[in-house]
Coordinates of C-alpha atoms and ligand atoms in Angstrom, one line a residue:
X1 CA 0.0 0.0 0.0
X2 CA 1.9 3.3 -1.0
X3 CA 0.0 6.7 0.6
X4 CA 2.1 8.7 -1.8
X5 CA 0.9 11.0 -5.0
X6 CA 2.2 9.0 -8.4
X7 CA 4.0 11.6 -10.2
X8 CA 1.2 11.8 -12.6
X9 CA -1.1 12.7 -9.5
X10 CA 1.0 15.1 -8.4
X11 CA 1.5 17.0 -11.7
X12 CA -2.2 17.2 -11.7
X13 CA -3.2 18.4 -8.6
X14 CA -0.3 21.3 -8.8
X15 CA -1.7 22.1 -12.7
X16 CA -5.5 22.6 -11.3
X17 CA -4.4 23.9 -8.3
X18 CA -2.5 26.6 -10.0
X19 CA -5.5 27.4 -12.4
X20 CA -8.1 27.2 -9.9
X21 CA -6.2 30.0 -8.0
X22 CA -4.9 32.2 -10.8
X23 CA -8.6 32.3 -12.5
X24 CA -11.4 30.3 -10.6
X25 CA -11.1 31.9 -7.8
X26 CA -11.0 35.7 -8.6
X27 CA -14.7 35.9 -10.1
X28 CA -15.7 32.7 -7.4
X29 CA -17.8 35.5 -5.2
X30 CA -19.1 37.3 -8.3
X31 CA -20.5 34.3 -10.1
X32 CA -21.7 33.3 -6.7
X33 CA -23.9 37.1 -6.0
X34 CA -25.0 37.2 -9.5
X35 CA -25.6 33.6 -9.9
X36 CA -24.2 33.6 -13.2
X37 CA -22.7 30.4 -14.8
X38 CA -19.5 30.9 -17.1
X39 CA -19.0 28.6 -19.6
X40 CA -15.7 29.8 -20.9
X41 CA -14.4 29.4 -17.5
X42 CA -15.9 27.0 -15.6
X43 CA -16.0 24.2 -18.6
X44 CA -14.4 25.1 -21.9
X45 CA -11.3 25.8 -20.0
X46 CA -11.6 22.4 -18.0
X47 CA -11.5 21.1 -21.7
X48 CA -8.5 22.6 -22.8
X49 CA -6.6 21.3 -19.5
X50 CA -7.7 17.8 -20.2
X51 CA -10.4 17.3 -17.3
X52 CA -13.3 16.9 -19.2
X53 CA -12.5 13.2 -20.0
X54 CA -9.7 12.4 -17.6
X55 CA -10.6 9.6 -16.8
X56 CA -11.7 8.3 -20.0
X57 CA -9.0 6.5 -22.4
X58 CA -7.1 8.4 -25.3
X59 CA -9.2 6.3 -27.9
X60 CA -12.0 8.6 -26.8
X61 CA -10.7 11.6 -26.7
X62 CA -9.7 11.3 -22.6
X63 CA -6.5 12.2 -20.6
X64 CA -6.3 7.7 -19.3
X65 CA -5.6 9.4 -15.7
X66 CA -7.1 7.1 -12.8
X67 CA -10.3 8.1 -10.5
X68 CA -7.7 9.7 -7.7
X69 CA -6.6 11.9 -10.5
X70 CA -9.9 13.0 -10.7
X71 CA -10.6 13.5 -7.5
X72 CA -7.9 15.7 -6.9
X73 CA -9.1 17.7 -9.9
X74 CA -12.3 18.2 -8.5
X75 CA -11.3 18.8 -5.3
X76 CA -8.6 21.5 -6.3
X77 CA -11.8 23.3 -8.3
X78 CA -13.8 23.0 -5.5
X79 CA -11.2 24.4 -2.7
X80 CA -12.2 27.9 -4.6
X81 CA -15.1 27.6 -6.2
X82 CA -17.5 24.6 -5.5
X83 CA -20.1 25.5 -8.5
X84 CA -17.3 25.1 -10.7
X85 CA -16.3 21.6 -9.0
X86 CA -20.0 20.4 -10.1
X87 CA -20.0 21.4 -13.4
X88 CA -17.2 19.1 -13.8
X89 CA -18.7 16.4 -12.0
X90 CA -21.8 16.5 -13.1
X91 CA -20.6 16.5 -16.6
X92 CA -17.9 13.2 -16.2
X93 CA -19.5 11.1 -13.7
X94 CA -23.1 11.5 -14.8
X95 CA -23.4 12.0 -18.2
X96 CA -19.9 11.0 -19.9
X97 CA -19.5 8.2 -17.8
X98 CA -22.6 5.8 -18.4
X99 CA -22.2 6.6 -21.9
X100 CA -18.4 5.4 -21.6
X101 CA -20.1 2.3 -19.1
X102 CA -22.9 1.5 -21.2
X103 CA -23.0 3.1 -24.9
X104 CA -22.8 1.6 -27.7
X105 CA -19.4 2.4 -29.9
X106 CA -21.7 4.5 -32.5
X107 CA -22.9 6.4 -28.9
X108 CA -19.2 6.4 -27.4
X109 CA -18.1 8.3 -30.9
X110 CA -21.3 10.4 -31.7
X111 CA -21.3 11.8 -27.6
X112 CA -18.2 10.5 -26.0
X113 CA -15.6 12.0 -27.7
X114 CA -16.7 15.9 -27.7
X115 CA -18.0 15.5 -24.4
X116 CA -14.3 13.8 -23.3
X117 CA -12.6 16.7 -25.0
X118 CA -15.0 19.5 -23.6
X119 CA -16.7 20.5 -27.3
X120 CA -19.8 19.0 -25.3
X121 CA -21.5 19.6 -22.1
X122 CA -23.2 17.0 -19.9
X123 CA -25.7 16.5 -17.5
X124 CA -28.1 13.8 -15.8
X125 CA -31.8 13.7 -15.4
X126 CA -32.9 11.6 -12.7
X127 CA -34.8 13.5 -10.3
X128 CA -38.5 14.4 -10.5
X129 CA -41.0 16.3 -8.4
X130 CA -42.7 12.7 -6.7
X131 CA -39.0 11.1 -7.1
X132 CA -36.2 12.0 -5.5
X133 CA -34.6 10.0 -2.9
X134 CA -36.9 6.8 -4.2
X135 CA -35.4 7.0 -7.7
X136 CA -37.4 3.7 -8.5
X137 CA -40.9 6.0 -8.6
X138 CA -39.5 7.6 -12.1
X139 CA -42.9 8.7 -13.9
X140 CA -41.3 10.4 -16.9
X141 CA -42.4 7.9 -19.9
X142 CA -40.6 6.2 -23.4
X143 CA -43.2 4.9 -25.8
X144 CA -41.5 3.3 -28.5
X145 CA -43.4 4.2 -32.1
X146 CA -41.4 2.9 -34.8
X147 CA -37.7 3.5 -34.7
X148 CA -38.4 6.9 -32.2
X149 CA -38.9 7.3 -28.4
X150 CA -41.4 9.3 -27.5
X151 CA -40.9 10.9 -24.3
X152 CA -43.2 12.8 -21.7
X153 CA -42.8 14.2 -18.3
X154 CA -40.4 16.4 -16.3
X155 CA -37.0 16.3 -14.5
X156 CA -36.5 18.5 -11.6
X157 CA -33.1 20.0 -10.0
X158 CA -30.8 18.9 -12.9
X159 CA -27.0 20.2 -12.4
X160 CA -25.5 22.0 -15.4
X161 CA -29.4 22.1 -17.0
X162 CA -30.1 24.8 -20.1
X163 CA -26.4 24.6 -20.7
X164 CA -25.4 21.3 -21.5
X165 CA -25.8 19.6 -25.5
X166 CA -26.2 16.4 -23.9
X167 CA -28.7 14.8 -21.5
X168 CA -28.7 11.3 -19.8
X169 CA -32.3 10.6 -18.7
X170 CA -34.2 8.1 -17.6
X171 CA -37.6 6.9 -18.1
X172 CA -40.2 4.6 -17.8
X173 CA -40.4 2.3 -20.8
X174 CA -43.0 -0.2 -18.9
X175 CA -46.0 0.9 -17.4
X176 CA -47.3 -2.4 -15.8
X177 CA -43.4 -3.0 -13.9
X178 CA -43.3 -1.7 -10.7
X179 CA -40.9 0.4 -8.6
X180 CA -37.4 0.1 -10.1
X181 CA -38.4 -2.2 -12.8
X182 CA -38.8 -0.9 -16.2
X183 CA -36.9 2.0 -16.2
X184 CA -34.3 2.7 -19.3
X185 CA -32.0 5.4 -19.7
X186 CA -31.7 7.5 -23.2
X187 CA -29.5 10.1 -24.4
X188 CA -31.2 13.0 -25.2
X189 CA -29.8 16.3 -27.1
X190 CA -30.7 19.9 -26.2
X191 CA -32.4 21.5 -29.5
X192 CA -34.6 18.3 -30.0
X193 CA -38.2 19.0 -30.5
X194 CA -40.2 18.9 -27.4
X195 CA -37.4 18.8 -25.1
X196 CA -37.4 22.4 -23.3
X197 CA -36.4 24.2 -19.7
X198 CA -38.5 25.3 -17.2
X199 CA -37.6 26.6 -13.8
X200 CA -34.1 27.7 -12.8
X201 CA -33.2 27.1 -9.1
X202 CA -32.6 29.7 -6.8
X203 CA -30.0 28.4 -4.2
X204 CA -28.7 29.1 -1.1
X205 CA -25.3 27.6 -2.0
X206 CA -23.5 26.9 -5.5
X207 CA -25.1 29.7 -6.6
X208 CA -23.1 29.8 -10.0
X209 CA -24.1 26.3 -11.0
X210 CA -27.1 26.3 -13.0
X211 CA -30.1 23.7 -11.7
X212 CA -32.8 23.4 -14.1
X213 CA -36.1 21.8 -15.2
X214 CA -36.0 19.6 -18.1
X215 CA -39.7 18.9 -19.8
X216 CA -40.5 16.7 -22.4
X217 CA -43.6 16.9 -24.3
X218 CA -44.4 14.3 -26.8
X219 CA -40.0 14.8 -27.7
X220 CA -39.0 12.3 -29.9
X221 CA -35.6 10.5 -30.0
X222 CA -34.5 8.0 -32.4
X223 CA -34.2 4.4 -31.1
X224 CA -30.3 4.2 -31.2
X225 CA -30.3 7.0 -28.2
X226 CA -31.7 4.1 -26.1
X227 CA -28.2 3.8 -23.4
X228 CA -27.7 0.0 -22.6
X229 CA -30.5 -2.3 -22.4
X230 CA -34.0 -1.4 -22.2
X231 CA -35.4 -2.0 -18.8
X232 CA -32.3 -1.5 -17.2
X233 CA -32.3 2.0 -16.6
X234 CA -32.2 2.1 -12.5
X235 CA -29.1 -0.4 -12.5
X236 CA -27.4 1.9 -14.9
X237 CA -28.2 4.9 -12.8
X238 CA -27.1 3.8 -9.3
X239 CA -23.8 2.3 -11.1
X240 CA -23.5 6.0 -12.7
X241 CA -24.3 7.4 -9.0
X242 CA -21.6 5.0 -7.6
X243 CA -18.6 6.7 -9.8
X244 CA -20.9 10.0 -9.2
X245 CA -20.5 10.1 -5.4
X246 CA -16.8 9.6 -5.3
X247 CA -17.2 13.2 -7.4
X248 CA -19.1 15.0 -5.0
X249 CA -17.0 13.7 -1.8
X250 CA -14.2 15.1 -3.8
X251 CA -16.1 18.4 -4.3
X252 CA -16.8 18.1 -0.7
X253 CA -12.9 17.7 0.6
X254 CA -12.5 20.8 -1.8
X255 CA -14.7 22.9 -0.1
X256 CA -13.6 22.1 3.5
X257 CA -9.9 22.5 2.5
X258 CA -10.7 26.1 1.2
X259 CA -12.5 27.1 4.6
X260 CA -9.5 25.4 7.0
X261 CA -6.9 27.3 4.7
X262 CA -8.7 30.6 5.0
X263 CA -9.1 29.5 8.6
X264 CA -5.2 28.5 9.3
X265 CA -4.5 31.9 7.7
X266 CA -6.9 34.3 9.2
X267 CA -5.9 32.7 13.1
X268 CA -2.2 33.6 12.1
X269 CA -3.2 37.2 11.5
X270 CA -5.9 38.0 13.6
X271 CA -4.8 39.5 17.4
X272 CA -7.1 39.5 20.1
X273 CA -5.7 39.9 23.7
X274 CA -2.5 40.9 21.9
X275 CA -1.8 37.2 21.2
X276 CA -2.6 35.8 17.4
X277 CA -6.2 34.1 18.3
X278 CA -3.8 30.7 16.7
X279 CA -1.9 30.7 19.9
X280 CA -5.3 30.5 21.5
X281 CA -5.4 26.0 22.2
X282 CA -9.3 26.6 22.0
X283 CA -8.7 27.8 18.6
X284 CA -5.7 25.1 17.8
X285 CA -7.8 22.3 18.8
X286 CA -10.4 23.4 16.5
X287 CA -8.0 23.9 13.6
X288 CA -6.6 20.5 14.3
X289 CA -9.9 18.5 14.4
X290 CA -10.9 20.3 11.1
X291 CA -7.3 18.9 10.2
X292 CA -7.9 15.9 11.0
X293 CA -11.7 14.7 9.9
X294 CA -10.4 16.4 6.2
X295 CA -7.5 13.6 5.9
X296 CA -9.9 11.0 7.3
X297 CA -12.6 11.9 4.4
X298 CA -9.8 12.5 2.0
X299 CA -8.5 9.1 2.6
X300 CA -11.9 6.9 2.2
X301 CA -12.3 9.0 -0.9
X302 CA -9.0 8.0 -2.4
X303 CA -10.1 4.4 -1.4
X304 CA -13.2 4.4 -3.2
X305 CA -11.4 6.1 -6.7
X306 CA -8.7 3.5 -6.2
X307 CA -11.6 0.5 -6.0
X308 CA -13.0 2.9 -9.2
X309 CA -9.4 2.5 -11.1
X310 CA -8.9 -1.4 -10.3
X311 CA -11.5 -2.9 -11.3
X312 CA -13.3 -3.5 -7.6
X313 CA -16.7 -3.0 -6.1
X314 CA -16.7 0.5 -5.2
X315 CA -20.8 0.9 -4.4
X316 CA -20.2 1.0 -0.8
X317 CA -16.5 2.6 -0.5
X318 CA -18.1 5.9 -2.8
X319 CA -21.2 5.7 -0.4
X320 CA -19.1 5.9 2.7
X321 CA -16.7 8.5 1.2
X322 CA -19.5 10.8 0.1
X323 CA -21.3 10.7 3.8
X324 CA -18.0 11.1 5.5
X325 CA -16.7 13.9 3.3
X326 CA -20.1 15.8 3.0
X327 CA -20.4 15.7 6.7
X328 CA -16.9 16.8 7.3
X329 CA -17.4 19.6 4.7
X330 CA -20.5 21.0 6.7
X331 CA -18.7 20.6 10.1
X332 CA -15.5 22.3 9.2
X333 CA -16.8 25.1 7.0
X334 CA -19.3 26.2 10.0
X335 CA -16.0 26.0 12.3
X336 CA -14.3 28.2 9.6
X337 CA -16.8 30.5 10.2
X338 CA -16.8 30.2 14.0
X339 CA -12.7 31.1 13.7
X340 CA -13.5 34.3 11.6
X341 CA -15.8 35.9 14.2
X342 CA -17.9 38.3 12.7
X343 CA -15.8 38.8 9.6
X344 CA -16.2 35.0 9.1
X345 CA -20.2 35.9 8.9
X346 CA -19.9 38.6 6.3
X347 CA -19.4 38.0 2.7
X348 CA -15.9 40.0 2.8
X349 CA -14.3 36.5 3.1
X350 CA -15.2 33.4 1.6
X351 CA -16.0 31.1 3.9
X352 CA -19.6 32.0 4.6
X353 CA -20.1 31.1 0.8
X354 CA -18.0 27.4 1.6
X355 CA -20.4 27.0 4.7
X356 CA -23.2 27.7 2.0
X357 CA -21.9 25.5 -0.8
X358 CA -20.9 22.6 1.7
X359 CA -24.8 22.1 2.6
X360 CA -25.6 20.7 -0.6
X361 CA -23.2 17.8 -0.7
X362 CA -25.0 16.3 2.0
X363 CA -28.2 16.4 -0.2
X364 CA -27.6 15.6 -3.9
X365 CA -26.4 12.8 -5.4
X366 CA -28.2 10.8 -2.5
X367 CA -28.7 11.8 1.2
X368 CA -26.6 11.6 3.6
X369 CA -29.9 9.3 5.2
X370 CA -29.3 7.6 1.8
X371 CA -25.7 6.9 1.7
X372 CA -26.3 5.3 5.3
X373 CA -29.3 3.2 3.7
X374 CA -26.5 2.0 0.9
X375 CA -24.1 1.2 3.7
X376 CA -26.1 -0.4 6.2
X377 CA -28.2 -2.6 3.3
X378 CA -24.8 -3.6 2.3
X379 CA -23.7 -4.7 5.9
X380 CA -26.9 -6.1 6.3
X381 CA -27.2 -8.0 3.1
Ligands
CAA401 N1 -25.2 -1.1 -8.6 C1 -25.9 -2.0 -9.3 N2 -27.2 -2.4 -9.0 C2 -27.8 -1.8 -7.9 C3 -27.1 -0.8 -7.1 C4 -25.8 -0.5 -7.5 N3 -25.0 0.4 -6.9 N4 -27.9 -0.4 -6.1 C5 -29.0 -1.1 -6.2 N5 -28.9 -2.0 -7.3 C6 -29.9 -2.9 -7.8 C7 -30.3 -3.9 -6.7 O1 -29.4 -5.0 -6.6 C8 -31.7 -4.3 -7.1 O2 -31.6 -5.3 -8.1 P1 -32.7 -6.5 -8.3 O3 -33.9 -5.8 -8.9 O4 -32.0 -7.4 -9.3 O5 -33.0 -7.1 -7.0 C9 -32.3 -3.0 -7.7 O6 -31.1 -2.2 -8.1 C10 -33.1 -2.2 -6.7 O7 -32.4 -2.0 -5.6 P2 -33.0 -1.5 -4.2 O8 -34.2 -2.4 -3.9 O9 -32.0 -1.2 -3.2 O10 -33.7 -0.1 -4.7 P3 -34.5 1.0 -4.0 O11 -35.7 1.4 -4.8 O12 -34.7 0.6 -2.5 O13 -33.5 2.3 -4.0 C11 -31.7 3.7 -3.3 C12 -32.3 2.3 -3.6 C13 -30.2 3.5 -2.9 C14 -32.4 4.4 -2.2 C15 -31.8 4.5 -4.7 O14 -33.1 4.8 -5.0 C16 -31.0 5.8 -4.6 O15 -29.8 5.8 -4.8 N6 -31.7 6.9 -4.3 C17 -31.0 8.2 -4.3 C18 -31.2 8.9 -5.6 C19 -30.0 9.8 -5.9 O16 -28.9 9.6 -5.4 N7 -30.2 10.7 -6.8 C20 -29.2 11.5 -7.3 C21 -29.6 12.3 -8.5 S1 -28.2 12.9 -9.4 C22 -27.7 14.3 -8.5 O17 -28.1 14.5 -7.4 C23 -26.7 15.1 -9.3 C24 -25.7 15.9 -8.7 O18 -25.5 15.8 -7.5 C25 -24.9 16.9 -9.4
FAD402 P1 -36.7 13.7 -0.6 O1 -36.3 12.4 -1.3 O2 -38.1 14.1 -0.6 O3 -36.1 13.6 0.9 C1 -36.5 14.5 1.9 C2 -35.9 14.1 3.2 O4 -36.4 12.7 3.5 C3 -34.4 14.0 3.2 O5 -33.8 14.4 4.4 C4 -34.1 12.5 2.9 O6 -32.9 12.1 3.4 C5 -35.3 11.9 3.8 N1 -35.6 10.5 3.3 C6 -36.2 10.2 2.1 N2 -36.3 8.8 2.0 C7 -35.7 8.3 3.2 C8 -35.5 7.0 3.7 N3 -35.9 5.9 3.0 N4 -34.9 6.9 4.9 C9 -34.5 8.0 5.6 N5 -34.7 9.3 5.2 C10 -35.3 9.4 4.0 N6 -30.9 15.2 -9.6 C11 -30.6 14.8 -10.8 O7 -31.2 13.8 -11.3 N7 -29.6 15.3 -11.5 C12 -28.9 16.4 -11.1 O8 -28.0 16.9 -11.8 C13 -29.2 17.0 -9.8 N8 -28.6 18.1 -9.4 C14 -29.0 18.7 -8.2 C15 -28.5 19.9 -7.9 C16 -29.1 20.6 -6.8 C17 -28.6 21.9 -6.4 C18 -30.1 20.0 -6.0 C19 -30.7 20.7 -4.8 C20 -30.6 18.7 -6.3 C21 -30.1 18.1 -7.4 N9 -30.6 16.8 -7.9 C22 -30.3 16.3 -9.1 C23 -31.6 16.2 -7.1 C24 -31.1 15.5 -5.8 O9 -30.4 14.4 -6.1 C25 -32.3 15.3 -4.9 O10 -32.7 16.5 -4.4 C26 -31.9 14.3 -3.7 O11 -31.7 13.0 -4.2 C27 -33.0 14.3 -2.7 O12 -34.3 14.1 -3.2 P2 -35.5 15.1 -2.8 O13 -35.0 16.5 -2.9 O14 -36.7 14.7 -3.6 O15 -35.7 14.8 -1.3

């Protein structure tokens, strides 16, 4: 067992890092007030650094790196800017990566390869307004009529919505099956007929992630967008939302990293009682837990991406990662705040936007109740 970054890793991780801070993170607080999504930056560059498909091999247009290479991209994204940590995610794990798991070649080379290189956007419509948690009560339909689909309903919440070329959604192709049966998963292009957006989300956090209603009225696909086998849509989308979660723990470890380094260096400065408050044990001990529970979560997420790379079962190492790491984000970024004072509550520093961000990553992508229902029906099995 070797703890260390390969070089590859490491080349990465200083790469994003030195992107993230040089132009992510100067517009981070704008995007966030204005809720305004930037596609040049927050995607198209992504592209041009090779993250779009990084995990993905050559042949399709991807950078071959392993799932801890990813990780460490998203997390370095989200240490400054979480909405721009999602995008990425969102697009890969969720969209790219079942058509990579699942597609066809004609699918892997039509979608695939732009979305791998960043030409295309991606994004993953599973959610509805009677479905969320219980993913099995999808009530969008597919009605096969000759060689179309014809799809009808709406998907709520949907990360990178409006903006992305390609949609993976799912949808009920049998009426009579029950609860997670007769599902199926289709790929479904923005611009087709009878596929618009409705509502954009106001948030509280990741405010510069667009999160959008998808409806479909009587749109029509053609047959060969059907992803995988028909009928075996919800498998397909909890294997998608396996790779997905290691994503959003490593959004997670991003965002609490940001909020202990802004905390680490605000202690150092700040005097109160002419002492720097990081002299202050209270203060040290808190600084050192936040420490702490980050390399825990960091860890269990690098053991889930390595399961990821290697060919093992990862369903409940990406579960455990994405509770841990979500609820270590939440935890430290509200103790960043605690070590800023009232400055920490203001928006003149960033962590009040981290303690925002960091709520969400205990919600999407599955509940934290949910991650402990994956883990403990696992244990129980
Ligand atoms: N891999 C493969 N198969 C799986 C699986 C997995 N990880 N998990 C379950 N299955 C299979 C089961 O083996 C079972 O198969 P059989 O029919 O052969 O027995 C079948 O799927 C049904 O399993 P369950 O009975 O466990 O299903 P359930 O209806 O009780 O639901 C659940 C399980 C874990 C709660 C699931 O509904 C779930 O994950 N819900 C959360 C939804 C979610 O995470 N949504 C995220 C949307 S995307 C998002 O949010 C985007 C973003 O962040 C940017
Ligand atoms: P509900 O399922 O109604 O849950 C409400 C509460 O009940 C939660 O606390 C939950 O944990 C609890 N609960 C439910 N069932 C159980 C149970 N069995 N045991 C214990 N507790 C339970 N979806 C997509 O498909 N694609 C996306 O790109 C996407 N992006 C999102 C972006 C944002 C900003 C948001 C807010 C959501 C996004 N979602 C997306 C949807 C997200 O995955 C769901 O919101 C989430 O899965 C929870 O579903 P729900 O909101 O319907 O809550």
């Amino acid at each position: 067992m070797n703890f260390e970054l390969t070089e590859e890793q490491s080349l990465i991780k200083s790469m994003v890092r030195e992107f993230a801070e040089a132009e992510v993170a100067p517009t981070a607080k704008e995007r966030d007030e204005e809720e305004k999504f930037d596609r040049q930056l927050m995607f198209d560059k992504l592209g041009e650094l090779g993250l779009t498909g990084i995990v993905f091999p050559e042949e399709y247009g991807g950078a071959g790196a392993d799932y801890i290479s990813y990780s460490i991209a998203v997390e370095e994204l989200s240490r400054v800017d979480a909405s721009t940590g999602v995008t990425l995610s969102a697009h890969l794990s969720l969209a790219a990566n079942p058509i990579y798991l699942f597609g066809s070649e004609e699918q892997k080379q039509t979608f695939l390869v732009p979305m791998a290189s960043g030409e295309k956007m991606g994004a993953f419509g599973l959610t509805e307004p009677s479905a969320g948690s219980d993913a099995g009560g999808t009530k969008t339909t597919a009605v096969k009529k000759g060689d179309k689909w014809i799809l009808n309903g709406t998907k709520i919440f949907i990360t990178n919505g409006g903006e992305a070329e390609v949609y993976v959604v799912l949808a009920r192709t049998d009426k009579e099956a029950e609860k997670h049966h007769g599902i199926s998963a289709f790929i479904v292009e923005k611009g087709t007929p009878g596929f618009s957006f409705g509502k954009k989300e106001q948030k509280l956090g990741i405010r510069s992630s667009p999160t959008m209603e998808l409806i479909f009225e009587n749109c029509e696909i053609p047959a060969e967008n059907l992803l995988g086998e028909e009928g075996h849509g919800f498998k397909i989308a909890m294997k998608t939302l396996d790779g997905g979660r290691i994503g959003i723990a490593s959004q997670a470890i991003g965002i609490a990293q940001g909020a202990l380094d802004a905390a680490l260096e605000y202690a150092k400065e700040r005097k109160q009682f002419d002492t720097p408050i990081a002299r202050f044990q209270g203060v040290q001990f808190q600084l050192a837990d936040m420490a702490t529970q980050i390399e825990a979560a960091r860890l269990l997420v690098y053991n889930a991406a390595y399961k990821a790379s290697n060919g093992l079962s990862y369903s409940q190492a990406s579960a455990m990662a994405k509770l841990m790491a979500s609820e270590t984000a939440m935890k430290v970024t509200t103790q960043a705040v605690q070590i800023l004072g009232g400055y920490g509550y203001t928006r003149d520093f960033p962590v009040e936007r981290m303690m925002r961000d960091a709520k969400i990553t205990e919600i999407y992508e599955g509940t934290s109740e949910i991650q402990r229902l994956v883990i403990g029906t696992n244990l129980t099995r």
